Structure formats: C-alpha cells, structure tokens
Amino acid sequence: MADKDRLNSLEVALNNESREREFYLKNAERTTNPLGKTIFKQIADDETEHYNRLKKLHEVWAAQGKWPESVPLTIEKTNIKNILLTTIGEIDTTQKVEATDLDALRIAIDFEDKGAYFYAAMRDASTDPKEKEFFDLLSSIEREHFMSLRDAEEFLTSPDTWFIKTEHHAMDGG
C-alpha cells in the first residue's frame, strides 16, 4: 500500500473512530438499561484511545512520510467481554428491552464488524512488522467489541438461551 493510501486510510479510521465514539456516548446517556449504558461507555473509552493513537500515528507519518520509529503505538486491550458478566446482577430480565436499545446495539455491531475488517485489511497491506502488529491489535479489539455486542444482543433478546449457552447446562435429562 502506498504511503498516500495509508494516510487516506488513517484519515478514514480517525473519522470512523470519532463518529463511533459520539454514537456510543449518546447511547450510553440515552439508555436506561444498565448493560447498554456500561457497554456503550466502555466502547466509547476504547474508541477514544484508538482515536488518540491513530491521530499521533497520522501526525508523525504525515511529517516523516513513513511508519514512525518513536511514537508509542501500544493500545490497551479492552475489558469489554467482562461487562456482561459484571453487570448481569443489575439487569431485570423480565423488563422489556426498548427497541431503540436493540437498534443501537445492532448499529454498533455493524460498526465493529466493519472496523475489524478495515484494520485487518490495513494489517494485510503492510510489510512493516510493527505496523502489522499495530493494525492486528486494533482489528482484534474491534472483533472483541463485535462479539461482546452480539453477546449483549442475545442476552437482551433471549436471556434464557444466553444463560443456557453461557452456563453450559446439559440438556440430556440426567
């Protein structure tokens, strides 16, 4: 991938991370569902970190015309998959889930799915090992967000099924 294409891709990524963060913050504030509120806040925090790292990378890359040697580009891993387990006690599974919460979850699932593929494509187009590692990490975090959001969607739409799957109950009658 040419440097110009990389810079353009980084600009797309910056725009996406910023838009997604705003979406998550807006929905965290809007929802009364404890799971939705917590998961949206956590992903907004993760997206802020991604944005800051990508912005720094973009600035240095634009100035130097190459992958930076001195910019610390590590990203904290997300703890998103623990949110459902730690929030479960606060959720009333008999309460009807608002359609707007499910709509927001489904939009978020789409964001994260596209983000995972976008960063994987950036990784695959790179020849620099540090660059590959950086975009691989971003892709894996976006994939983890995707899986956690799908898990939350399943929990909110079918808590019984979610509990059976998660707790690995045997259905053999024994």
PDB file of N, CA and C in Angstrom, residues 62-142:
ATOM      1  N   ALA A  62       2.555  11.689   8.483  1.00  0.00           N
ATOM      2  CA  ALA A  62       2.424  12.794   7.527  1.00  0.00           C
ATOM      3  C   ALA A  62       3.691  13.639   7.502  1.00  0.00           C
ATOM      4  N   ALA A  63       4.299  13.834   8.661  1.00  0.00           N
ATOM      5  CA  ALA A  63       5.515  14.658   8.737  1.00  0.00           C
ATOM      6  C   ALA A  63       6.742  13.921   8.217  1.00  0.00           C
ATOM      7  N   GLN A  64       6.864  12.636   8.518  1.00  0.00           N
ATOM      8  CA  GLN A  64       8.063  11.872   8.166  1.00  0.00           C
ATOM      9  C   GLN A  64       7.912  11.055   6.894  1.00  0.00           C
ATOM     10  N   GLY A  65       6.688  10.803   6.480  1.00  0.00           N
ATOM     11  CA  GLY A  65       6.441  10.015   5.279  1.00  0.00           C
ATOM     12  C   GLY A  65       6.708   8.532   5.440  1.00  0.00           C
ATOM     13  N   LYS A  66       6.731   8.039   6.689  1.00  0.00           N
ATOM     14  CA  LYS A  66       6.963   6.608   6.926  1.00  0.00           C
ATOM     15  C   LYS A  66       6.439   6.225   8.306  1.00  0.00           C
ATOM     16  N   TRP A  67       6.390   4.934   8.536  1.00  0.00           N
ATOM     17  CA  TRP A  67       5.974   4.422   9.830  1.00  0.00           C
ATOM     18  C   TRP A  67       6.892   4.997  10.903  1.00  0.00           C
ATOM     19  N   PRO A  68       6.333   5.568  11.968  1.00  0.00           N
ATOM     20  CA  PRO A  68       7.164   6.232  12.976  1.00  0.00           C
ATOM     21  C   PRO A  68       7.998   5.258  13.799  1.00  0.00           C
ATOM     22  N   GLU A  69       9.202   5.681  14.091  1.00  0.00           N
ATOM     23  CA  GLU A  69      10.088   4.879  14.938  1.00  0.00           C
ATOM     24  C   GLU A  69       9.893   5.205  16.416  1.00  0.00           C
ATOM     25  N   SER A  70       9.465   6.439  16.708  1.00  0.00           N
ATOM     26  CA  SER A  70       9.472   6.895  18.096  1.00  0.00           C
ATOM     27  C   SER A  70       8.102   7.033  18.744  1.00  0.00           C
ATOM     28  N   VAL A  71       7.036   6.902  17.985  1.00  0.00           N
ATOM     29  CA  VAL A  71       5.706   7.077  18.564  1.00  0.00           C
ATOM     30  C   VAL A  71       5.284   5.795  19.277  1.00  0.00           C
ATOM     31  N   PRO A  72       4.944   5.899  20.575  1.00  0.00           N
ATOM     32  CA  PRO A  72       4.468   4.694  21.262  1.00  0.00           C
ATOM     33  C   PRO A  72       3.066   4.342  20.761  1.00  0.00           C
ATOM     34  N   LEU A  73       2.958   3.229  20.104  1.00  0.00           N
ATOM     35  CA  LEU A  73       1.694   2.867  19.481  1.00  0.00           C
ATOM     36  C   LEU A  73       1.058   1.636  20.101  1.00  0.00           C
ATOM     37  N   THR A  74       1.336   1.441  21.359  1.00  0.00           N
ATOM     38  CA  THR A  74       0.659   0.340  22.037  1.00  0.00           C
ATOM     39  C   THR A  74      -0.755   0.784  22.398  1.00  0.00           C
ATOM     40  N   ILE A  75      -1.640  -0.159  22.449  1.00  0.00           N
ATOM     41  CA  ILE A  75      -3.028   0.120  22.778  1.00  0.00           C
ATOM     42  C   ILE A  75      -3.430  -0.829  23.885  1.00  0.00           C
ATOM     43  N   GLU A  76      -4.116  -0.273  24.885  1.00  0.00           N
ATOM     44  CA  GLU A  76      -4.602  -1.133  25.958  1.00  0.00           C
ATOM     45  C   GLU A  76      -5.645  -2.085  25.405  1.00  0.00           C
ATOM     46  N   LYS A  77      -5.590  -3.298  25.873  1.00  0.00           N
ATOM     47  CA  LYS A  77      -6.632  -4.255  25.480  1.00  0.00           C
ATOM     48  C   LYS A  77      -7.925  -3.882  26.188  1.00  0.00           C
ATOM     49  N   THR A  78      -9.010  -4.242  25.602  1.00  0.00           N
ATOM     50  CA  THR A  78     -10.318  -3.917  26.160  1.00  0.00           C
ATOM     51  C   THR A  78     -10.744  -4.950  27.199  1.00  0.00           C
ATOM     52  N   ASN A  79     -11.582  -4.532  28.122  1.00  0.00           N
ATOM     53  CA  ASN A  79     -12.151  -5.495  29.078  1.00  0.00           C
ATOM     54  C   ASN A  79     -13.639  -5.679  28.799  1.00  0.00           C
ATOM     55  N   ILE A  80     -14.022  -5.464  27.563  1.00  0.00           N
ATOM     56  CA  ILE A  80     -15.426  -5.456  27.167  1.00  0.00           C
ATOM     57  C   ILE A  80     -16.139  -6.779  27.450  1.00  0.00           C
ATOM     58  N   LYS A  81     -15.444  -7.903  27.291  1.00  0.00           N
ATOM     59  CA  LYS A  81     -16.160  -9.171  27.452  1.00  0.00           C
ATOM     60  C   LYS A  81     -16.558  -9.454  28.894  1.00  0.00           C
ATOM     61  N   ASN A  82     -15.983  -8.746  29.844  1.00  0.00           N
ATOM     62  CA  ASN A  82     -16.357  -8.939  31.248  1.00  0.00           C
ATOM     63  C   ASN A  82     -17.567  -8.099  31.657  1.00  0.00           C
ATOM     64  N   ILE A  83     -17.947  -7.138  30.829  1.00  0.00           N
ATOM     65  CA  ILE A  83     -19.020  -6.224  31.207  1.00  0.00           C
ATOM     66  C   ILE A  83     -20.341  -6.946  31.424  1.00  0.00           C
ATOM     67  N   LEU A  84     -20.702  -7.825  30.526  1.00  0.00           N
ATOM     68  CA  LEU A  84     -21.979  -8.531  30.668  1.00  0.00           C
ATOM     69  C   LEU A  84     -21.989  -9.333  31.969  1.00  0.00           C
ATOM     70  N   LEU A  85     -20.900 -10.015  32.251  1.00  0.00           N
ATOM     71  CA  LEU A  85     -20.849 -10.837  33.467  1.00  0.00           C
ATOM     72  C   LEU A  85     -20.901  -9.997  34.730  1.00  0.00           C
ATOM     73  N   THR A  86     -20.265  -8.822  34.725  1.00  0.00           N
ATOM     74  CA  THR A  86     -20.263  -7.984  35.928  1.00  0.00           C
ATOM     75  C   THR A  86     -21.531  -7.151  36.073  1.00  0.00           C
ATOM     76  N   THR A  87     -22.266  -6.961  35.002  1.00  0.00           N
ATOM     77  CA  THR A  87     -23.473  -6.131  35.023  1.00  0.00           C
ATOM     78  C   THR A  87     -24.740  -6.960  35.193  1.00  0.00           C
ATOM     79  N   ILE A  88     -24.638  -8.242  35.030  1.00  0.00           N
ATOM     80  CA  ILE A  88     -25.803  -9.120  34.985  1.00  0.00           C
ATOM     81  C   ILE A  88     -26.716  -8.991  36.204  1.00  0.00           C
ATOM     82  N   GLY A  89     -26.156  -8.759  37.372  1.00  0.00           N
ATOM     83  CA  GLY A  89     -26.965  -8.639  38.580  1.00  0.00           C
ATOM     84  C   GLY A  89     -27.846  -7.405  38.602  1.00  0.00           C
ATOM     85  N   GLU A  90     -27.503  -6.399  37.809  1.00  0.00           N
ATOM     86  CA  GLU A  90     -28.267  -5.153  37.783  1.00  0.00           C
ATOM     87  C   GLU A  90     -29.403  -5.178  36.765  1.00  0.00           C
ATOM     88  N   ILE A  91     -29.490  -6.235  35.978  1.00  0.00           N
ATOM     89  CA  ILE A  91     -30.426  -6.260  34.863  1.00  0.00           C
ATOM     90  C   ILE A  91     -31.679  -7.043  35.235  1.00  0.00           C
ATOM     91  N   ASP A  92     -32.813  -6.419  35.002  1.00  0.00           N
ATOM     92  CA  ASP A  92     -34.104  -7.076  35.217  1.00  0.00           C
ATOM     93  C   ASP A  92     -34.468  -7.779  33.911  1.00  0.00           C
ATOM     94  N   THR A  93     -34.308  -9.092  33.867  1.00  0.00           N
ATOM     95  CA  THR A  93     -34.544  -9.840  32.624  1.00  0.00           C
ATOM     96  C   THR A  93     -36.020  -9.941  32.267  1.00  0.00           C
ATOM     97  N   THR A  94     -36.907  -9.553  33.197  1.00  0.00           N
ATOM     98  CA  THR A  94     -38.331  -9.573  32.873  1.00  0.00           C
ATOM     99  C   THR A  94     -38.787  -8.269  32.223  1.00  0.00           C
ATOM    100  N   GLN A  95     -37.966  -7.240  32.331  1.00  0.00           N
ATOM    101  CA  GLN A  95     -38.299  -5.941  31.742  1.00  0.00           C
ATOM    102  C   GLN A  95     -38.112  -5.997  30.227  1.00  0.00           C
ATOM    103  N   LYS A  96     -39.069  -5.460  29.502  1.00  0.00           N
ATOM    104  CA  LYS A  96     -38.986  -5.436  28.045  1.00  0.00           C
ATOM    105  C   LYS A  96     -37.858  -4.499  27.625  1.00  0.00           C
ATOM    106  N   VAL A  97     -37.052  -4.956  26.692  1.00  0.00           N
ATOM    107  CA  VAL A  97     -35.939  -4.162  26.177  1.00  0.00           C
ATOM    108  C   VAL A  97     -36.492  -3.179  25.147  1.00  0.00           C
ATOM    109  N   GLU A  98     -36.086  -1.932  25.268  1.00  0.00           N
ATOM    110  CA  GLU A  98     -36.549  -0.911  24.327  1.00  0.00           C
ATOM    111  C   GLU A  98     -35.987  -1.183  22.936  1.00  0.00           C
ATOM    112  N   ALA A  99     -36.808  -0.950  21.935  1.00  0.00           N
ATOM    113  CA  ALA A  99     -36.383  -1.151  20.543  1.00  0.00           C
ATOM    114  C   ALA A  99     -35.189  -0.260  20.215  1.00  0.00           C
ATOM    115  N   THR A 100     -35.155   0.937  20.784  1.00  0.00           N
ATOM    116  CA  THR A 100     -34.030   1.835  20.491  1.00  0.00           C
ATOM    117  C   THR A 100     -32.713   1.271  21.007  1.00  0.00           C
ATOM    118  N   ASP A 101     -32.764   0.544  22.125  1.00  0.00           N
ATOM    119  CA  ASP A 101     -31.548  -0.083  22.641  1.00  0.00           C
ATOM    120  C   ASP A 101     -31.071  -1.188  21.703  1.00  0.00           C
ATOM    121  N   LEU A 102     -32.008  -1.988  21.235  1.00  0.00           N
ATOM    122  CA  LEU A 102     -31.638  -3.053  20.290  1.00  0.00           C
ATOM    123  C   LEU A 102     -31.150  -2.470  18.963  1.00  0.00           C
ATOM    124  N   ASP A 103     -31.796  -1.416  18.501  1.00  0.00           N
ATOM    125  CA  ASP A 103     -31.338  -0.750  17.271  1.00  0.00           C
ATOM    126  C   ASP A 103     -29.918  -0.241  17.442  1.00  0.00           C
ATOM    127  N   ALA A 104     -29.647   0.403  18.577  1.00  0.00           N
ATOM    128  CA  ALA A 104     -28.306   0.926  18.836  1.00  0.00           C
ATOM    129  C   ALA A 104     -27.281  -0.202  18.896  1.00  0.00           C
ATOM    130  N   LEU A 105     -27.638  -1.297  19.552  1.00  0.00           N
ATOM    131  CA  LEU A 105     -26.730  -2.450  19.609  1.00  0.00           C
ATOM    132  C   LEU A 105     -26.428  -2.981  18.215  1.00  0.00           C
ATOM    133  N   ARG A 106     -27.445  -3.059  17.390  1.00  0.00           N
ATOM    134  CA  ARG A 106     -27.256  -3.607  16.044  1.00  0.00           C
ATOM    135  C   ARG A 106     -26.438  -2.672  15.163  1.00  0.00           C
ATOM    136  N   ILE A 107     -26.610  -1.381  15.321  1.00  0.00           N
ATOM    137  CA  ILE A 107     -25.762  -0.420  14.602  1.00  0.00           C
ATOM    138  C   ILE A 107     -24.324  -0.564  15.076  1.00  0.00           C
ATOM    139  N   ALA A 108     -24.144  -0.688  16.382  1.00  0.00           N
ATOM    140  CA  ALA A 108     -22.805  -0.842  16.949  1.00  0.00           C
ATOM    141  C   ALA A 108     -22.152  -2.130  16.463  1.00  0.00           C
ATOM    142  N   ILE A 109     -22.917  -3.203  16.374  1.00  0.00           N
ATOM    143  CA  ILE A 109     -22.392  -4.479  15.874  1.00  0.00           C
ATOM    144  C   ILE A 109     -21.857  -4.288  14.462  1.00  0.00           C
ATOM    145  N   ASP A 110     -22.599  -3.571  13.644  1.00  0.00           N
ATOM    146  CA  ASP A 110     -22.169  -3.303  12.272  1.00  0.00           C
ATOM    147  C   ASP A 110     -20.897  -2.455  12.249  1.00  0.00           C
ATOM    148  N   PHE A 111     -20.836  -1.403  13.085  1.00  0.00           N
ATOM    149  CA  PHE A 111     -19.623  -0.572  13.183  1.00  0.00           C
ATOM    150  C   PHE A 111     -18.400  -1.440  13.472  1.00  0.00           C
ATOM    151  N   GLU A 112     -18.533  -2.264  14.498  1.00  0.00           N
ATOM    152  CA  GLU A 112     -17.388  -3.041  14.966  1.00  0.00           C
ATOM    153  C   GLU A 112     -16.978  -4.106  13.959  1.00  0.00           C
ATOM    154  N   ASP A 113     -17.943  -4.705  13.299  1.00  0.00           N
ATOM    155  CA  ASP A 113     -17.635  -5.697  12.268  1.00  0.00           C
ATOM    156  C   ASP A 113     -16.847  -5.048  11.130  1.00  0.00           C
ATOM    157  N   LYS A 114     -17.329  -3.914  10.667  1.00  0.00           N
ATOM    158  CA  LYS A 114     -16.627  -3.201   9.584  1.00  0.00           C
ATOM    159  C   LYS A 114     -15.251  -2.736  10.037  1.00  0.00           C
ATOM    160  N   GLY A 115     -15.149  -2.281  11.287  1.00  0.00           N
ATOM    161  CA  GLY A 115     -13.865  -1.830  11.817  1.00  0.00           C
ATOM    162  C   GLY A 115     -12.851  -2.956  11.875  1.00  0.00           C
ATOM    163  N   ALA A 116     -13.281  -4.128  12.300  1.00  0.00           N
ATOM    164  CA  ALA A 116     -12.373  -5.280  12.376  1.00  0.00           C
ATOM    165  C   ALA A 116     -11.825  -5.618  10.994  1.00  0.00           C
ATOM    166  N   TYR A 117     -12.704  -5.620   9.991  1.00  0.00           N
ATOM    167  CA  TYR A 117     -12.252  -5.926   8.625  1.00  0.00           C
ATOM    168  C   TYR A 117     -11.366  -4.813   8.061  1.00  0.00           C
ATOM    169  N   PHE A 118     -11.683  -3.569   8.373  1.00  0.00           N
ATOM    170  CA  PHE A 118     -10.885  -2.437   7.892  1.00  0.00           C
ATOM    171  C   PHE A 118      -9.453  -2.532   8.421  1.00  0.00           C
ATOM    172  N   TYR A 119      -9.313  -2.735   9.745  1.00  0.00           N
ATOM    173  CA  TYR A 119      -7.976  -2.819  10.332  1.00  0.00           C
ATOM    174  C   TYR A 119      -7.239  -4.082   9.888  1.00  0.00           C
ATOM    175  N   ALA A 120      -7.962  -5.157   9.652  1.00  0.00           N
ATOM    176  CA  ALA A 120      -7.328  -6.377   9.132  1.00  0.00           C
ATOM    177  C   ALA A 120      -6.789  -6.128   7.729  1.00  0.00           C
ATOM    178  N   ALA A 121      -7.524  -5.363   6.929  1.00  0.00           N
ATOM    179  CA  ALA A 121      -7.046  -5.025   5.585  1.00  0.00           C
ATOM    180  C   ALA A 121      -5.804  -4.147   5.665  1.00  0.00           C
ATOM    181  N   MET A 122      -5.780  -3.206   6.617  1.00  0.00           N
ATOM    182  CA  MET A 122      -4.585  -2.370   6.824  1.00  0.00           C
ATOM    183  C   MET A 122      -3.398  -3.262   7.224  1.00  0.00           C
ATOM    184  N   ARG A 123      -3.655  -4.200   8.110  1.00  0.00           N
ATOM    185  CA  ARG A 123      -2.603  -5.135   8.540  1.00  0.00           C
ATOM    186  C   ARG A 123      -2.085  -5.934   7.351  1.00  0.00           C
ATOM    187  N   ASP A 124      -2.987  -6.469   6.565  1.00  0.00           N
ATOM    188  CA  ASP A 124      -2.596  -7.327   5.453  1.00  0.00           C
ATOM    189  C   ASP A 124      -1.875  -6.572   4.350  1.00  0.00           C
ATOM    190  N   ALA A 125      -2.127  -5.272   4.241  1.00  0.00           N
ATOM    191  CA  ALA A 125      -1.479  -4.462   3.207  1.00  0.00           C
ATOM    192  C   ALA A 125      -0.094  -3.985   3.633  1.00  0.00           C
ATOM    193  N   SER A 126       0.255  -4.206   4.886  1.00  0.00           N
ATOM    194  CA  SER A 126       1.526  -3.716   5.408  1.00  0.00           C
ATOM    195  C   SER A 126       2.637  -4.747   5.285  1.00  0.00           C
ATOM    196  N   THR A 127       3.850  -4.236   5.133  1.00  0.00           N
ATOM    197  CA  THR A 127       5.032  -5.100   5.152  1.00  0.00           C
ATOM    198  C   THR A 127       5.872  -4.861   6.400  1.00  0.00           C
ATOM    199  N   ASP A 128       5.635  -3.756   7.092  1.00  0.00           N
ATOM    200  CA  ASP A 128       6.387  -3.425   8.302  1.00  0.00           C
ATOM    201  C   ASP A 128       5.842  -4.239   9.474  1.00  0.00           C
ATOM    202  N   PRO A 129       6.680  -4.989  10.186  1.00  0.00           N
ATOM    203  CA  PRO A 129       6.204  -5.835  11.299  1.00  0.00           C
ATOM    204  C   PRO A 129       5.502  -5.047  12.411  1.00  0.00           C
ATOM    205  N   LYS A 130       6.005  -3.850  12.741  1.00  0.00           N
ATOM    206  CA  LYS A 130       5.369  -3.040  13.784  1.00  0.00           C
ATOM    207  C   LYS A 130       3.986  -2.574  13.336  1.00  0.00           C
ATOM    208  N   GLU A 131       3.907  -2.182  12.083  1.00  0.00           N
ATOM    209  CA  GLU A 131       2.637  -1.734  11.519  1.00  0.00           C
ATOM    210  C   GLU A 131       1.633  -2.892  11.502  1.00  0.00           C
ATOM    211  N   LYS A 132       2.088  -4.056  11.068  1.00  0.00           N
ATOM    212  CA  LYS A 132       1.221  -5.242  11.057  1.00  0.00           C
ATOM    213  C   LYS A 132       0.690  -5.538  12.461  1.00  0.00           C
ATOM    214  N   GLU A 133       1.580  -5.503  13.425  1.00  0.00           N
ATOM    215  CA  GLU A 133       1.201  -5.807  14.807  1.00  0.00           C
ATOM    216  C   GLU A 133       0.179  -4.794  15.338  1.00  0.00           C
ATOM    217  N   PHE A 134       0.409  -3.518  15.042  1.00  0.00           N
ATOM    218  CA  PHE A 134      -0.491  -2.456  15.492  1.00  0.00           C
ATOM    219  C   PHE A 134      -1.894  -2.649  14.925  1.00  0.00           C
ATOM    220  N   PHE A 135      -1.996  -2.838  13.611  1.00  0.00           N
ATOM    221  CA  PHE A 135      -3.314  -2.984  12.996  1.00  0.00           C
ATOM    222  C   PHE A 135      -3.957  -4.323  13.329  1.00  0.00           C
ATOM    223  N   ASP A 136      -3.156  -5.336  13.595  1.00  0.00           N
ATOM    224  CA  ASP A 136      -3.706  -6.608  14.037  1.00  0.00           C
ATOM    225  C   ASP A 136      -4.362  -6.453  15.406  1.00  0.00           C
ATOM    226  N   LEU A 137      -3.708  -5.710  16.291  1.00  0.00           N
ATOM    227  CA  LEU A 137      -4.275  -5.470  17.616  1.00  0.00           C
ATOM    228  C   LEU A 137      -5.585  -4.686  17.502  1.00  0.00           C
ATOM    229  N   LEU A 138      -5.596  -3.631  16.685  1.00  0.00           N
ATOM    230  CA  LEU A 138      -6.834  -2.873  16.500  1.00  0.00           C
ATOM    231  C   LEU A 138      -7.946  -3.765  15.952  1.00  0.00           C
ATOM    232  N   SER A 139      -7.612  -4.583  14.973  1.00  0.00           N
ATOM    233  CA  SER A 139      -8.605  -5.485  14.398  1.00  0.00           C
ATOM    234  C   SER A 139      -9.146  -6.452  15.453  1.00  0.00           C
ATOM    235  N   SER A 140      -8.273  -6.993  16.271  1.00  0.00           N
ATOM    236  CA  SER A 140      -8.724  -7.953  17.281  1.00  0.00           C
ATOM    237  C   SER A 140      -9.585  -7.280  18.349  1.00  0.00           C
ATOM    238  N   ILE A 141      -9.286  -6.036  18.690  1.00  0.00           N
ATOM    239  CA  ILE A 141     -10.113  -5.311  19.667  1.00  0.00           C
ATOM    240  C   ILE A 141     -11.492  -5.032  19.081  1.00  0.00           C
ATOM    241  N   GLU A 142     -11.527  -4.613  17.824  1.00  0.00           N
ATOM    242  CA  GLU A 142     -12.818  -4.369  17.173  1.00  0.00           C
ATOM    243  C   GLU A 142     -13.618  -5.670  17.087  1.00  0.00           C
TER     244      GLU A 142
END
